[in-house]
mmCIF file of C-alpha atoms in Angstrom:
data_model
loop_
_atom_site.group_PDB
_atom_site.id
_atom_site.type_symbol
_atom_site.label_atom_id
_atom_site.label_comp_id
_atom_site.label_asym_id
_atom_site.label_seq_id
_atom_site.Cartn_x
_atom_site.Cartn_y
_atom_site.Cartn_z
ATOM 1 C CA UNK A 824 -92.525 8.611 -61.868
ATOM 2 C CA UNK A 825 -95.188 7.247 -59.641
ATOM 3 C CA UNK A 826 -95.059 3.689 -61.128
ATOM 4 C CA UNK A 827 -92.498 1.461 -61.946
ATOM 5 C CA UNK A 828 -93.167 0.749 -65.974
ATOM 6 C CA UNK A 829 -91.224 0.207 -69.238
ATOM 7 C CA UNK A 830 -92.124 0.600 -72.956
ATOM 8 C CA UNK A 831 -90.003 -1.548 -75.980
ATOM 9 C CA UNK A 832 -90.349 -1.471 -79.175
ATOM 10 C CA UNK A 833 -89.632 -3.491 -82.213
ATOM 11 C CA UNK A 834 -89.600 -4.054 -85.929
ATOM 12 C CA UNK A 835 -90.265 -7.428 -87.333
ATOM 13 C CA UNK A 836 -90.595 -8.382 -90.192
ATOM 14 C CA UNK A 837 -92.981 -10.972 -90.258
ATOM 15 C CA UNK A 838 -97.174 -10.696 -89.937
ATOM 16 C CA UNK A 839 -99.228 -9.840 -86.935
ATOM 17 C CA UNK A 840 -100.643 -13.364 -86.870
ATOM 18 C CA UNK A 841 -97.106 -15.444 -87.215
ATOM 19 C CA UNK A 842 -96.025 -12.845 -84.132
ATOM 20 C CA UNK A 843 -99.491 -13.736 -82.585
ATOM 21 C CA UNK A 844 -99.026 -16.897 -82.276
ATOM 22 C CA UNK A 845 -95.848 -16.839 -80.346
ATOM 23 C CA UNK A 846 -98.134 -15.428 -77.285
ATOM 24 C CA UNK A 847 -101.040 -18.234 -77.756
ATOM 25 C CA UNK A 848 -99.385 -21.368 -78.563
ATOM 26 C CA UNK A 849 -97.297 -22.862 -75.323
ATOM 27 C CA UNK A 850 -94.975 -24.374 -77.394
ATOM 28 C CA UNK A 851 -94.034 -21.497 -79.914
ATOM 29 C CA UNK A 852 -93.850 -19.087 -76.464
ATOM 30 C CA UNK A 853 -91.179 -21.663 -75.236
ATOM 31 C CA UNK A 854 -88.717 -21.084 -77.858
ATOM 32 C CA UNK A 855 -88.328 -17.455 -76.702
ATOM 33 C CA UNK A 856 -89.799 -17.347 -73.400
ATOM 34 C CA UNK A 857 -89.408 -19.522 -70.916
ATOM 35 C CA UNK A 858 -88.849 -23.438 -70.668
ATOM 36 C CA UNK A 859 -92.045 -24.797 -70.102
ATOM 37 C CA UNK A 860 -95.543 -23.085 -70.575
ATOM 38 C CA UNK A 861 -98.669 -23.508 -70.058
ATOM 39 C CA UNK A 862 -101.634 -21.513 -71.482
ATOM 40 C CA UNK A 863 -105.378 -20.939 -71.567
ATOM 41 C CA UNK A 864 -105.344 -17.870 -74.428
ATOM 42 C CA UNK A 865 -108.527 -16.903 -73.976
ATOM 43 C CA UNK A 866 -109.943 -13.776 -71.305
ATOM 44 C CA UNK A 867 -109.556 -14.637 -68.260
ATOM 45 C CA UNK A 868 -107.782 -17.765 -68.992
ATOM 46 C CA UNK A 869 -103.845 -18.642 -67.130
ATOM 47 C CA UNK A 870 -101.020 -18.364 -67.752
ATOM 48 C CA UNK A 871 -97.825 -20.498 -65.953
ATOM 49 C CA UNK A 872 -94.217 -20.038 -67.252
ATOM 50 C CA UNK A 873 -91.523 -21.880 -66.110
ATOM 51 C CA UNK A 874 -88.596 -19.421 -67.305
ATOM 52 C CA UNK A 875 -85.705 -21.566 -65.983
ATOM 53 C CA UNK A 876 -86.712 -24.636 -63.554
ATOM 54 C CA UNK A 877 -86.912 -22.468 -60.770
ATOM 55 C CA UNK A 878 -88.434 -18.889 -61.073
ATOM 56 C CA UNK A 879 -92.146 -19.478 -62.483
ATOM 57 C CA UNK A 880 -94.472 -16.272 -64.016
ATOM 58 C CA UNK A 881 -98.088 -16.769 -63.447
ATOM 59 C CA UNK A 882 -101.011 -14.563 -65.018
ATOM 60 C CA UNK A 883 -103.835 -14.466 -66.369
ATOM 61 C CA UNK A 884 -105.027 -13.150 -70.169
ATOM 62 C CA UNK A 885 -107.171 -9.720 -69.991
ATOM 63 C CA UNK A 886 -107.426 -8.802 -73.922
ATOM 64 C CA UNK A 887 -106.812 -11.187 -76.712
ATOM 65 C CA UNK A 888 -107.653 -9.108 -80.230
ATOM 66 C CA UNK A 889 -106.501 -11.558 -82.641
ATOM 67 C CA UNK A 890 -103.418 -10.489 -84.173
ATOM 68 C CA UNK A 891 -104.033 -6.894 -82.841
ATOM 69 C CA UNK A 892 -103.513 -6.654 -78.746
ATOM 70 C CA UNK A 893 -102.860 -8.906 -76.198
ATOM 71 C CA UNK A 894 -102.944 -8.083 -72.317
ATOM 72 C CA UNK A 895 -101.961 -10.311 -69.717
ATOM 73 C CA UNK A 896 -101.001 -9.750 -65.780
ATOM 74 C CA UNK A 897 -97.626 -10.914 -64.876
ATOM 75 C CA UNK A 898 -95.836 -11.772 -61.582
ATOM 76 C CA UNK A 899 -93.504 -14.210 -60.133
ATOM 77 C CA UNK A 900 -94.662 -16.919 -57.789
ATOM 78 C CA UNK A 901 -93.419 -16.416 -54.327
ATOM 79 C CA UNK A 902 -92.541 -12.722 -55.075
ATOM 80 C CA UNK A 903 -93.081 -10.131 -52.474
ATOM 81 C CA UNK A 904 -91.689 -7.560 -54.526
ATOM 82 C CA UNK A 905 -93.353 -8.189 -58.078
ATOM 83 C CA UNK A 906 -96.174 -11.296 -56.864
ATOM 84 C CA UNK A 907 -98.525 -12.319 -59.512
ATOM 85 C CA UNK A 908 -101.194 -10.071 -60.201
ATOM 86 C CA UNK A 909 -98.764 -7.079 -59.301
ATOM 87 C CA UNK A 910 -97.696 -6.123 -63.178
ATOM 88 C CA UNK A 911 -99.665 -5.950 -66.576
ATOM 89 C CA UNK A 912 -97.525 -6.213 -69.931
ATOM 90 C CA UNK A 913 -99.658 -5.075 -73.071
ATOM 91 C CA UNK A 914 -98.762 -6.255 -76.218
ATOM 92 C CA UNK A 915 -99.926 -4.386 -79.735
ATOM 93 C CA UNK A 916 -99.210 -5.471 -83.066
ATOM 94 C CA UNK A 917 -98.942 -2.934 -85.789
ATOM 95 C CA UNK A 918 -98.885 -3.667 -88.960
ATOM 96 C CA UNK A 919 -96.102 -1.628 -91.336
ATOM 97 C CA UNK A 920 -94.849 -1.773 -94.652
ATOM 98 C CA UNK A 921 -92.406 -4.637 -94.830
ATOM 99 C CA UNK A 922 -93.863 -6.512 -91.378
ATOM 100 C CA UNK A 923 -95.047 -5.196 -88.307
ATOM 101 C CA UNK A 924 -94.075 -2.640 -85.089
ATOM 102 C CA UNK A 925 -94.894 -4.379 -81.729
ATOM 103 C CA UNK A 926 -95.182 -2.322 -78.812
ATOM 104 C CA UNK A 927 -94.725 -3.526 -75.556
ATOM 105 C CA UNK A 928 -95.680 -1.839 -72.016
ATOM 106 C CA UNK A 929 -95.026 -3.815 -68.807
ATOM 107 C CA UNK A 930 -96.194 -1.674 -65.979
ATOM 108 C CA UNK A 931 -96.894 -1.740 -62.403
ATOM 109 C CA UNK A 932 -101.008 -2.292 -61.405
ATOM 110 C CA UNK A 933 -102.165 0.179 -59.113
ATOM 111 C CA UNK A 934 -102.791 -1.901 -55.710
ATOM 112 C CA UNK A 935 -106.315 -1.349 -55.425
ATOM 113 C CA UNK A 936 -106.758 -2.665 -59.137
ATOM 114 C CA UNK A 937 -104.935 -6.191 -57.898
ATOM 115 C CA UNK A 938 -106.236 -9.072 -57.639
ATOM 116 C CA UNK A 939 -106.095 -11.580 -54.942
ATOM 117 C CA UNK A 940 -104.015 -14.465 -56.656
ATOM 118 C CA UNK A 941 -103.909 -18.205 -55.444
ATOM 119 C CA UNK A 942 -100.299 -17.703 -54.843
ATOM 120 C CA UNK A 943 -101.162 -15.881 -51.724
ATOM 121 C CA UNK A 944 -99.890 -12.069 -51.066
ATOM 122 C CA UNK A 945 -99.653 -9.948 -48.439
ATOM 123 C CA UNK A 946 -102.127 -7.115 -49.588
ATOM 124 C CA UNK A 947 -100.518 -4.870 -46.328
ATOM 125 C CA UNK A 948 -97.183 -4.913 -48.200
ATOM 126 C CA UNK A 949 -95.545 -1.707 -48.679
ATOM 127 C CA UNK A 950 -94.999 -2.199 -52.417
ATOM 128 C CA UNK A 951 -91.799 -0.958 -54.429
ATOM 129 C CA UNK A 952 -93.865 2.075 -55.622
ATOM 130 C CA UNK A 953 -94.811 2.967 -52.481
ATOM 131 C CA UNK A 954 -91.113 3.251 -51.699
ATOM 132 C CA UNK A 955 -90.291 5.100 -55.022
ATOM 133 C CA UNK A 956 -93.063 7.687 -54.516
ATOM 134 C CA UNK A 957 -92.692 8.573 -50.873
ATOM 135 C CA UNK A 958 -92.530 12.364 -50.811
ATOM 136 C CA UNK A 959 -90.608 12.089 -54.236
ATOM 137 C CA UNK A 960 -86.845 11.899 -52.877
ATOM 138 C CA UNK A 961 -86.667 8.509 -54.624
ATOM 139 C CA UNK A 962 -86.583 7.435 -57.933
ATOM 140 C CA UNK A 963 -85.592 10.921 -58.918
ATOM 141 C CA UNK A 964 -82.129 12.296 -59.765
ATOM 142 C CA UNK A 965 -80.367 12.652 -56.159
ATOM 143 C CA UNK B 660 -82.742 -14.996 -64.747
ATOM 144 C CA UNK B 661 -84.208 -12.735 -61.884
ATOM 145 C CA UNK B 662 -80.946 -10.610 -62.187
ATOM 146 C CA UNK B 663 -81.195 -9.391 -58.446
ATOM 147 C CA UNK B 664 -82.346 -12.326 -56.582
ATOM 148 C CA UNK B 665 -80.744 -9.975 -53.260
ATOM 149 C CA UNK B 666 -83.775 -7.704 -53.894
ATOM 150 C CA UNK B 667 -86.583 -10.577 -53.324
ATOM 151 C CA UNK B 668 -84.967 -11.931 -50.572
ATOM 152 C CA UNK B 669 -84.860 -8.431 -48.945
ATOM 153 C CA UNK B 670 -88.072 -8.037 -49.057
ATOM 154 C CA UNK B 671 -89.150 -11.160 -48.085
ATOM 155 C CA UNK B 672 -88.531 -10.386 -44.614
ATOM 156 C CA UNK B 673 -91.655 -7.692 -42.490
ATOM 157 C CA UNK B 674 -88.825 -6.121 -40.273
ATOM 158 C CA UNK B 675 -86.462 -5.034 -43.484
ATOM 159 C CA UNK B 676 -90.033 -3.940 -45.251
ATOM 160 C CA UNK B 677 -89.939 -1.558 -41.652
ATOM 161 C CA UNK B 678 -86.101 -0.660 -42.074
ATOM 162 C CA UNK B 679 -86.903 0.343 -45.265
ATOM 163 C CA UNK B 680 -89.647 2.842 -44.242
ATOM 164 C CA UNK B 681 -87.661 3.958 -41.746
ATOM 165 C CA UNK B 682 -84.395 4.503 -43.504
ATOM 166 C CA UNK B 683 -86.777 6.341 -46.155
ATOM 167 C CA UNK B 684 -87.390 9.406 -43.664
ATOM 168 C CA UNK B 685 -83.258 9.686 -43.224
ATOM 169 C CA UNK B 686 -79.859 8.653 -42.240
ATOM 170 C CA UNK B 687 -79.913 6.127 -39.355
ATOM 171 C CA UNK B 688 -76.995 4.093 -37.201
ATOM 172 C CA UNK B 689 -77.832 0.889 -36.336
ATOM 173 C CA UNK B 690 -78.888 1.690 -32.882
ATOM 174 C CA UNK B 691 -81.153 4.079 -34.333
ATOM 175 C CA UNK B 692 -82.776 1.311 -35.795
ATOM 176 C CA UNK B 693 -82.153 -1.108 -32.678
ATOM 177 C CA UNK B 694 -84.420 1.158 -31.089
ATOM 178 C CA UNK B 695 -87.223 0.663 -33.301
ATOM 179 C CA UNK B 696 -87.391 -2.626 -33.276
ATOM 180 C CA UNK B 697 -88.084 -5.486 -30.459
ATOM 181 C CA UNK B 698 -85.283 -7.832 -31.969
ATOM 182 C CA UNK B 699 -81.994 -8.120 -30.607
ATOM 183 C CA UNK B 700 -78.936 -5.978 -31.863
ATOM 184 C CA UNK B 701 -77.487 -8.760 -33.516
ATOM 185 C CA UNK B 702 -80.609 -9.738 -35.619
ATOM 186 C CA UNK B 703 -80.572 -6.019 -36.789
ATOM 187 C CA UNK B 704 -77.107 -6.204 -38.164
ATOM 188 C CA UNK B 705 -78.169 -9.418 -40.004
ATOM 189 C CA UNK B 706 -80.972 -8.055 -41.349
ATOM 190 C CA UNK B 707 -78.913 -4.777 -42.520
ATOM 191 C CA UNK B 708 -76.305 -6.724 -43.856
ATOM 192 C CA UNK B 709 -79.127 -8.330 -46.009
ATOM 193 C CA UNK B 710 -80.241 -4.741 -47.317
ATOM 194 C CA UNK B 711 -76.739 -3.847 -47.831
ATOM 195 C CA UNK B 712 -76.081 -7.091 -50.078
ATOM 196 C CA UNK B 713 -79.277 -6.211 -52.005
ATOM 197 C CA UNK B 714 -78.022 -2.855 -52.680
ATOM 198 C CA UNK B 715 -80.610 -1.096 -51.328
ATOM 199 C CA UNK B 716 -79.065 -0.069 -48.549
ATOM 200 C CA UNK B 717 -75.545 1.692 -47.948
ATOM 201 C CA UNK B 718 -73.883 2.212 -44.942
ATOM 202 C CA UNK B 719 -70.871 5.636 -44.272
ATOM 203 C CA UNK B 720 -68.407 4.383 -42.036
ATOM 204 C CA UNK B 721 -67.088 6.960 -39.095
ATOM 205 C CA UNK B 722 -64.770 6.803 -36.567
ATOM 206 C CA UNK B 723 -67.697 5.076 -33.920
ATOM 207 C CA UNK B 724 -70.497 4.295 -35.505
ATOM 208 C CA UNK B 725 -71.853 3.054 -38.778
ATOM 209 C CA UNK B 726 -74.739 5.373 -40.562
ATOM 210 C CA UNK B 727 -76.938 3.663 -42.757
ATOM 211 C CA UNK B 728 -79.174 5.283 -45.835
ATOM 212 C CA UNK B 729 -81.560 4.180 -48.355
ATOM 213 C CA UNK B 730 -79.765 3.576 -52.310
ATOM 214 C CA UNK B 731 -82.776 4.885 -54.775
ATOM 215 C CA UNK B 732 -80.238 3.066 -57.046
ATOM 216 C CA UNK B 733 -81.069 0.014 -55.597
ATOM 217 C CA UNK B 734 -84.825 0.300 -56.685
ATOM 218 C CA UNK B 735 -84.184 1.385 -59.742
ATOM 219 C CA UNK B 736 -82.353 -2.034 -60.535
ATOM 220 C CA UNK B 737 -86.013 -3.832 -61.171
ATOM 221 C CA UNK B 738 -86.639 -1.632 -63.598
ATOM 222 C CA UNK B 739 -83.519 -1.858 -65.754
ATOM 223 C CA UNK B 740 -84.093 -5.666 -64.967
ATOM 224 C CA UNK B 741 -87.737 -5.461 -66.604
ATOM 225 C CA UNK B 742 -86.292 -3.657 -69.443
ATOM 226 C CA UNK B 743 -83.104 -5.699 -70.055
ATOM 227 C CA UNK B 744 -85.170 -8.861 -70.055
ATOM 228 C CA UNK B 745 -87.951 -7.418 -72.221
ATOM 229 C CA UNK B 746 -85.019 -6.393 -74.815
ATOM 230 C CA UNK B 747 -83.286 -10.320 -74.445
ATOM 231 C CA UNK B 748 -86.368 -12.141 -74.758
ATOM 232 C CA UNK B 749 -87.888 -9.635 -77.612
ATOM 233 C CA UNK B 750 -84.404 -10.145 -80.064
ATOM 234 C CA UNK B 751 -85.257 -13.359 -79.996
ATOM 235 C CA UNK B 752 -88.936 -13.430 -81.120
ATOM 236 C CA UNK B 753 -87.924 -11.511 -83.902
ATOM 237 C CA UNK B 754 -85.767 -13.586 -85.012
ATOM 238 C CA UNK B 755 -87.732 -16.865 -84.748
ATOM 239 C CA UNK B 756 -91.232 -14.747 -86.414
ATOM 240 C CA UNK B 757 -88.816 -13.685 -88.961
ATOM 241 C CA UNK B 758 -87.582 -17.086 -89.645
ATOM 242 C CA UNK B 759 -90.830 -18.449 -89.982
ATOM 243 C CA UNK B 760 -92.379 -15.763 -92.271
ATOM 244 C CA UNK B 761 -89.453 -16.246 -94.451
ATOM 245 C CA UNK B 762 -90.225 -20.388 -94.821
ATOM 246 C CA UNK B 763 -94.027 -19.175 -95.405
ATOM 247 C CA UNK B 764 -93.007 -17.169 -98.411
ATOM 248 C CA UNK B 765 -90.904 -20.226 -99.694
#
């Protein structure tokens, strides 16, 4: 594993666009993500979530496909380990008998993809994956 | 909500970043490390009991010295973090889309 990445996912059974909407509209995202939000849904636009009054997500919107895909960047403010701009989640809506499958992949962005985000990070970092692919003794079974 | 707070803290700091590159190569004691480093024993211990606390670090205890090694367990608590908080926060927009598809119907 040369990245540090997960993939979910989940029935619902509800349409694309009501499960849309829980991305786009700050208040909706709120109820299940986060206590305060605020959002720009369009490319390139930001995103700020306050999950609990102290640890704060920032990103910014790369693909919104209305009720189809959503990409975003995702880090927390002040994080050496995971800073903003570090992680991409990708969100696709698929729609199934009954309601719809969303897929979810949060991954790890490959450093020379990331961007240089107002929260300031040390680009000379040695990042987590640089730790769990050096010469492959970690992150594997000892 | 960050479930390992211990990890960002450790790696807050440019001399544990260095431990950590060091201690990725092999075993060390403490004055292996001392050695490396222009900071005084004392402020190596501190910064080793940090990495210990965050679990990526573990230390073997012998008779004289203390030998310290890198915990790939320790890194692979983000990810279970990612994926435990993906799982909390996703049961619960299911519920709440499901909730509202069902009043749309109504």
């Amino acid at each position: 594993m040369s990245d540090v990445g997960i993939k979910r996912e989940i029935f619902i059974e509800a349409k694309p666009s009501t499960i849309f909407s829980y991305f786009t509209d700050a208040a909706k995202l709120c109820l299940w993500l986060g206590q305060q939000a605020k959002l720009e849904p369009a490319e390139s636009g930001r995103i700020e979530i306050d999950m609990n009054g102290h640890d704060i997500v920032l990103g910014t919107f790369k693909t919104i496909d209305p009720y189809e895909r959503i990409v975003f960047t995702w880090g927390w403010k002040g994080s050496d380990v995971h800073p903003p701009g570090s992680s991409i989640v990708d969100i696709a809506l698929k729609p199934d008998a009954g309601g719809t499958w969303l897929h979810l992949q949060h991954s790890s962005v490959p450093e020379s993809e990331r961007e240089c985000h107002e929260d300031g990070w040390n680009r000379n970092l040695p990042q987590l994956r640089d730790v769990l692919t050096n010469d492959g003794t970690i992150g594997q079974g000892a | 909500m960050l479930m390992n707070n211990h990890i960002f803290t450790a790696f807050s700091d440019p001399n544990r970043r260095r431990m950590l590159d060091i201690l990725k190569h092999g075993k060390r004691t403490a004055g292996d490390l001392s050695s490396s480093f222009d900071i005084s024993g004392s402020a190596v211990s501190q910064h080793l009991k940090v990495l210990l606390q965050a679990r990526l670090v573990g230390v073997e205890k012998r008779k004289n010295s203390r030998i310290y090694y890198l915990r790939k367990e320790g890194f692979e608590d983000l990810q279970q973090y990612l994926g435990q908080f993906w799982d909390d926060h996703l049961t619960v927009l299911k519920q709440l889309a499901e909730a509202e598809e069902r009043e749309k119907e109504q």
